[in-house]
Amino acid sequence: MALTRRVVSIVFTTFFSLPLMAQNDDGLGFVPFGDARLRYEDTRHIPVEIERVRAYVHLGALYLGVDGWEFGAAVALNAGSDEARDNRRNKDNERSDRASLNQLYARWQNERLSLQFGKAPLPFALTPLIWDADLRPIGLSISGDALNDEGTGFAYGVGYFAPDFIFDNE
């Protein structure tokens, strides 16, 4: 745990001390992104009581290319006060104390259509749950809209997504 905290703090400090890569005047180029979260959970009155602290740091970069192309890559660094063996029992989406590939994708889009493939955030909401954006399945999707000038119409999305399990035997 102490080593993981050191690694997370070194990577976090290094990333934010680097000179930021900027887009060109034409809107093309690299764009860094990232987020850090600290979560405390205290769950009681269920068969398994959980009390833990978890920290996440996600760091990555987008490359905005010509003709509507975008490429993205990111890593996730996780640290938790819980044991890794409890991740399955707690139904976690990410392992405690682990670095992993968070995103690696390509996307093409224009005003009305988007095609995305790779490991990326879901391109559309499947449920009203707030954590849908935390899921990074591997897949292919096509989404878009058919709106008229008054703003009426419909949006659509179709895709195939393979789950990316955190356990080797699933």
Short mmCIF file of C-alpha atoms in Angstrom, two decimals:
data_model
loop_
_atom_site.label_atom_id
_atom_site.label_comp_id
_atom_site.label_asym_id
_atom_site.label_seq_id
_atom_site.Cartn_x
_atom_site.Cartn_y
_atom_site.Cartn_z
CA MET A 1 0.00 0.00 0.00
CA ALA A 2 2.82 2.44 0.88
CA LEU A 3 4.55 1.74 -2.44
CA THR A 4 1.31 2.28 -4.37
CA ARG A 5 0.74 5.61 -2.63
CA ARG A 6 4.24 6.71 -3.60
CA VAL A 7 3.75 5.66 -7.22
CA VAL A 8 0.37 7.45 -7.44
CA SER A 9 1.77 10.65 -5.94
CA ILE A 10 4.87 10.60 -8.19
CA VAL A 11 2.83 10.06 -11.37
CA PHE A 12 0.22 12.64 -10.32
CA THR A 13 2.89 15.25 -9.53
CA THR A 14 4.88 14.52 -12.68
CA PHE A 15 1.83 14.71 -14.96
CA PHE A 16 0.67 18.06 -13.64
CA SER A 17 4.16 19.57 -13.59
CA LEU A 18 4.80 18.80 -17.26
CA PRO A 19 4.21 21.59 -19.76
CA LEU A 20 0.77 21.02 -21.19
CA MET A 21 0.60 19.94 -24.81
CA ALA A 22 -1.60 22.31 -26.73
CA GLN A 23 -3.76 22.10 -29.79
CA ASN A 24 -2.69 23.87 -32.92
CA ASP A 25 -4.62 26.90 -34.13
CA ASP A 26 -6.64 24.57 -36.38
CA GLY A 27 -7.90 22.53 -33.36
CA LEU A 28 -5.61 19.56 -34.00
CA GLY A 29 -3.03 18.05 -31.69
CA PHE A 30 -2.69 16.51 -28.25
CA VAL A 31 -4.95 17.26 -25.30
CA PRO A 32 -4.04 15.82 -21.88
CA PHE A 33 -6.81 14.79 -19.52
CA GLY A 34 -7.16 13.17 -16.15
CA ASP A 35 -9.06 12.98 -12.94
CA ALA A 36 -8.42 11.98 -9.36
CA ARG A 37 -10.99 10.65 -6.92
CA LEU A 38 -10.87 9.79 -3.26
CA ARG A 39 -13.79 7.71 -1.99
CA TYR A 40 -14.71 6.55 1.47
CA GLU A 41 -17.23 3.72 1.87
CA ASP A 42 -18.90 2.61 5.08
CA THR A 43 -21.57 0.02 4.28
CA ARG A 44 -23.37 -1.67 7.16
CA HIS A 45 -26.38 -3.92 7.79
CA ILE A 46 -25.75 -6.28 4.92
CA PRO A 47 -24.19 -9.75 5.13
CA VAL A 48 -20.72 -8.27 4.52
CA GLU A 49 -19.82 -4.97 6.13
CA ILE A 50 -17.39 -2.79 4.17
CA GLU A 51 -15.29 0.09 5.42
CA ARG A 52 -12.56 1.33 3.12
CA VAL A 53 -10.87 4.25 1.41
CA ARG A 54 -10.04 4.10 -2.29
CA ALA A 55 -8.09 6.50 -4.48
CA TYR A 56 -8.09 6.60 -8.29
CA VAL A 57 -5.93 8.59 -10.66
CA HIS A 58 -6.68 8.40 -14.38
CA LEU A 59 -4.21 10.06 -16.74
CA GLY A 60 -4.29 10.15 -20.51
CA ALA A 61 -4.14 12.11 -23.72
CA LEU A 62 -6.32 12.62 -26.77
CA TYR A 63 -5.01 13.22 -30.23
CA LEU A 64 -7.45 15.26 -32.30
CA GLY A 65 -6.70 14.46 -35.92
CA VAL A 66 -7.96 15.58 -39.29
CA ASP A 67 -11.32 14.66 -40.84
CA GLY A 68 -13.05 14.04 -37.49
CA TRP A 69 -10.64 11.42 -36.13
CA GLU A 70 -9.80 11.23 -32.43
CA PHE A 71 -7.46 8.78 -30.68
CA GLY A 72 -7.27 8.34 -26.92
CA ALA A 73 -5.17 6.45 -24.39
CA ALA A 74 -5.14 6.51 -20.58
CA VAL A 75 -3.88 4.57 -17.59
CA ALA A 76 -5.60 4.07 -14.24
CA LEU A 77 -3.74 3.94 -10.95
CA ASN A 78 -5.75 2.56 -8.03
CA ALA A 79 -4.97 2.33 -4.33
CA GLY A 80 -7.27 1.07 -1.59
CA SER A 81 -7.29 0.28 2.09
CA ASP A 82 -9.12 -2.98 1.36
CA GLU A 83 -7.43 -6.23 0.38
CA ALA A 84 -7.27 -7.25 -3.28
CA ARG A 85 -8.81 -10.63 -2.39
CA ASP A 86 -11.99 -8.76 -1.33
CA ASN A 87 -12.54 -7.16 -4.76
CA ARG A 88 -14.68 -10.04 -6.00
CA ARG A 89 -16.76 -10.14 -2.83
CA ASN A 90 -17.33 -6.37 -2.99
CA LYS A 91 -18.25 -6.54 -6.71
CA ASP A 92 -15.65 -3.92 -7.62
CA ASN A 93 -15.08 -2.81 -11.23
CA GLU A 94 -11.40 -2.12 -10.59
CA ARG A 95 -8.83 -3.92 -8.45
CA SER A 96 -7.30 -2.31 -5.40
CA ASP A 97 -3.62 -1.38 -5.65
CA ARG A 98 -3.17 -1.84 -9.37
CA ALA A 99 -2.16 0.07 -12.48
CA SER A 100 -4.09 -0.79 -15.65
CA LEU A 101 -4.99 0.36 -19.14
CA ASN A 102 -8.05 2.57 -18.75
CA GLN A 103 -8.64 3.65 -22.36
CA LEU A 104 -7.27 2.90 -25.80
CA TYR A 105 -9.63 3.83 -28.60
CA ALA A 106 -10.24 5.49 -31.95
CA ARG A 107 -13.31 7.55 -32.81
CA TRP A 108 -14.51 9.14 -36.00
CA GLN A 109 -17.34 11.65 -35.87
CA ASN A 110 -19.08 14.35 -37.82
CA GLU A 111 -22.09 16.54 -36.99
CA ARG A 112 -24.58 13.64 -36.90
CA LEU A 113 -22.68 10.33 -36.65
CA SER A 114 -20.01 8.78 -34.42
CA LEU A 115 -18.12 5.50 -34.86
CA GLN A 116 -16.00 4.33 -31.92
CA PHE A 117 -13.92 1.21 -31.33
CA GLY A 118 -11.56 0.06 -28.62
CA LYS A 119 -11.57 0.31 -24.81
CA ALA A 120 -13.36 3.54 -23.96
CA PRO A 121 -16.20 5.03 -21.90
CA LEU A 122 -19.64 3.92 -23.02
CA PRO A 123 -20.68 6.20 -25.89
CA PHE A 124 -24.29 6.30 -24.67
CA ALA A 125 -26.16 5.87 -21.38
CA LEU A 126 -27.61 2.42 -20.79
CA THR A 127 -29.10 3.29 -17.40
CA PRO A 128 -29.58 6.43 -15.34
CA LEU A 129 -26.84 5.23 -12.94
CA ILE A 130 -24.16 7.79 -12.28
CA TRP A 131 -21.31 5.28 -12.56
CA ASP A 132 -21.97 4.21 -16.16
CA ALA A 133 -19.22 6.59 -17.28
CA ASP A 134 -16.74 4.68 -15.07
CA LEU A 135 -17.16 1.51 -17.14
CA ARG A 136 -14.64 0.95 -19.94
CA PRO A 137 -15.79 -2.03 -22.01
CA ILE A 138 -14.00 -3.14 -25.14
CA GLY A 139 -16.18 -2.81 -28.21
CA LEU A 140 -17.52 -1.09 -31.28
CA SER A 141 -20.39 1.38 -31.49
CA ILE A 142 -22.24 3.59 -33.92
CA SER A 143 -24.34 6.43 -32.58
CA GLY A 144 -25.94 9.53 -33.95
CA ASP A 145 -29.09 11.55 -34.32
CA ALA A 146 -31.70 12.43 -36.89
CA LEU A 147 -32.88 15.90 -35.91
CA ASN A 148 -34.66 18.39 -38.08
CA ASP A 149 -34.23 22.18 -38.01
CA GLU A 150 -36.75 22.52 -35.16
CA GLY A 151 -34.73 20.14 -32.99
CA THR A 152 -37.21 17.27 -33.09
CA GLY A 153 -36.24 13.79 -34.14
CA PHE A 154 -34.47 10.92 -32.47
CA ALA A 155 -31.07 9.72 -31.33
CA TYR A 156 -29.81 6.19 -31.85
CA GLY A 157 -26.95 4.00 -30.78
CA VAL A 158 -25.97 0.41 -31.42
CA GLY A 159 -22.87 -1.45 -30.41
CA TYR A 160 -21.19 -4.62 -29.29
CA PHE A 161 -19.30 -4.51 -26.00
CA ALA A 162 -17.26 -7.26 -24.37
CA PRO A 163 -16.83 -7.00 -20.61
CA ASP A 164 -13.31 -6.47 -19.40
CA PHE A 165 -13.26 -8.50 -16.18
CA ILE A 166 -10.79 -7.73 -13.44
CA PHE A 167 -10.38 -11.45 -12.63
CA ASP A 168 -8.51 -13.87 -14.87
CA ASN A 169 -10.94 -16.79 -14.51
CA GLU A 170 -14.10 -15.08 -15.82
#
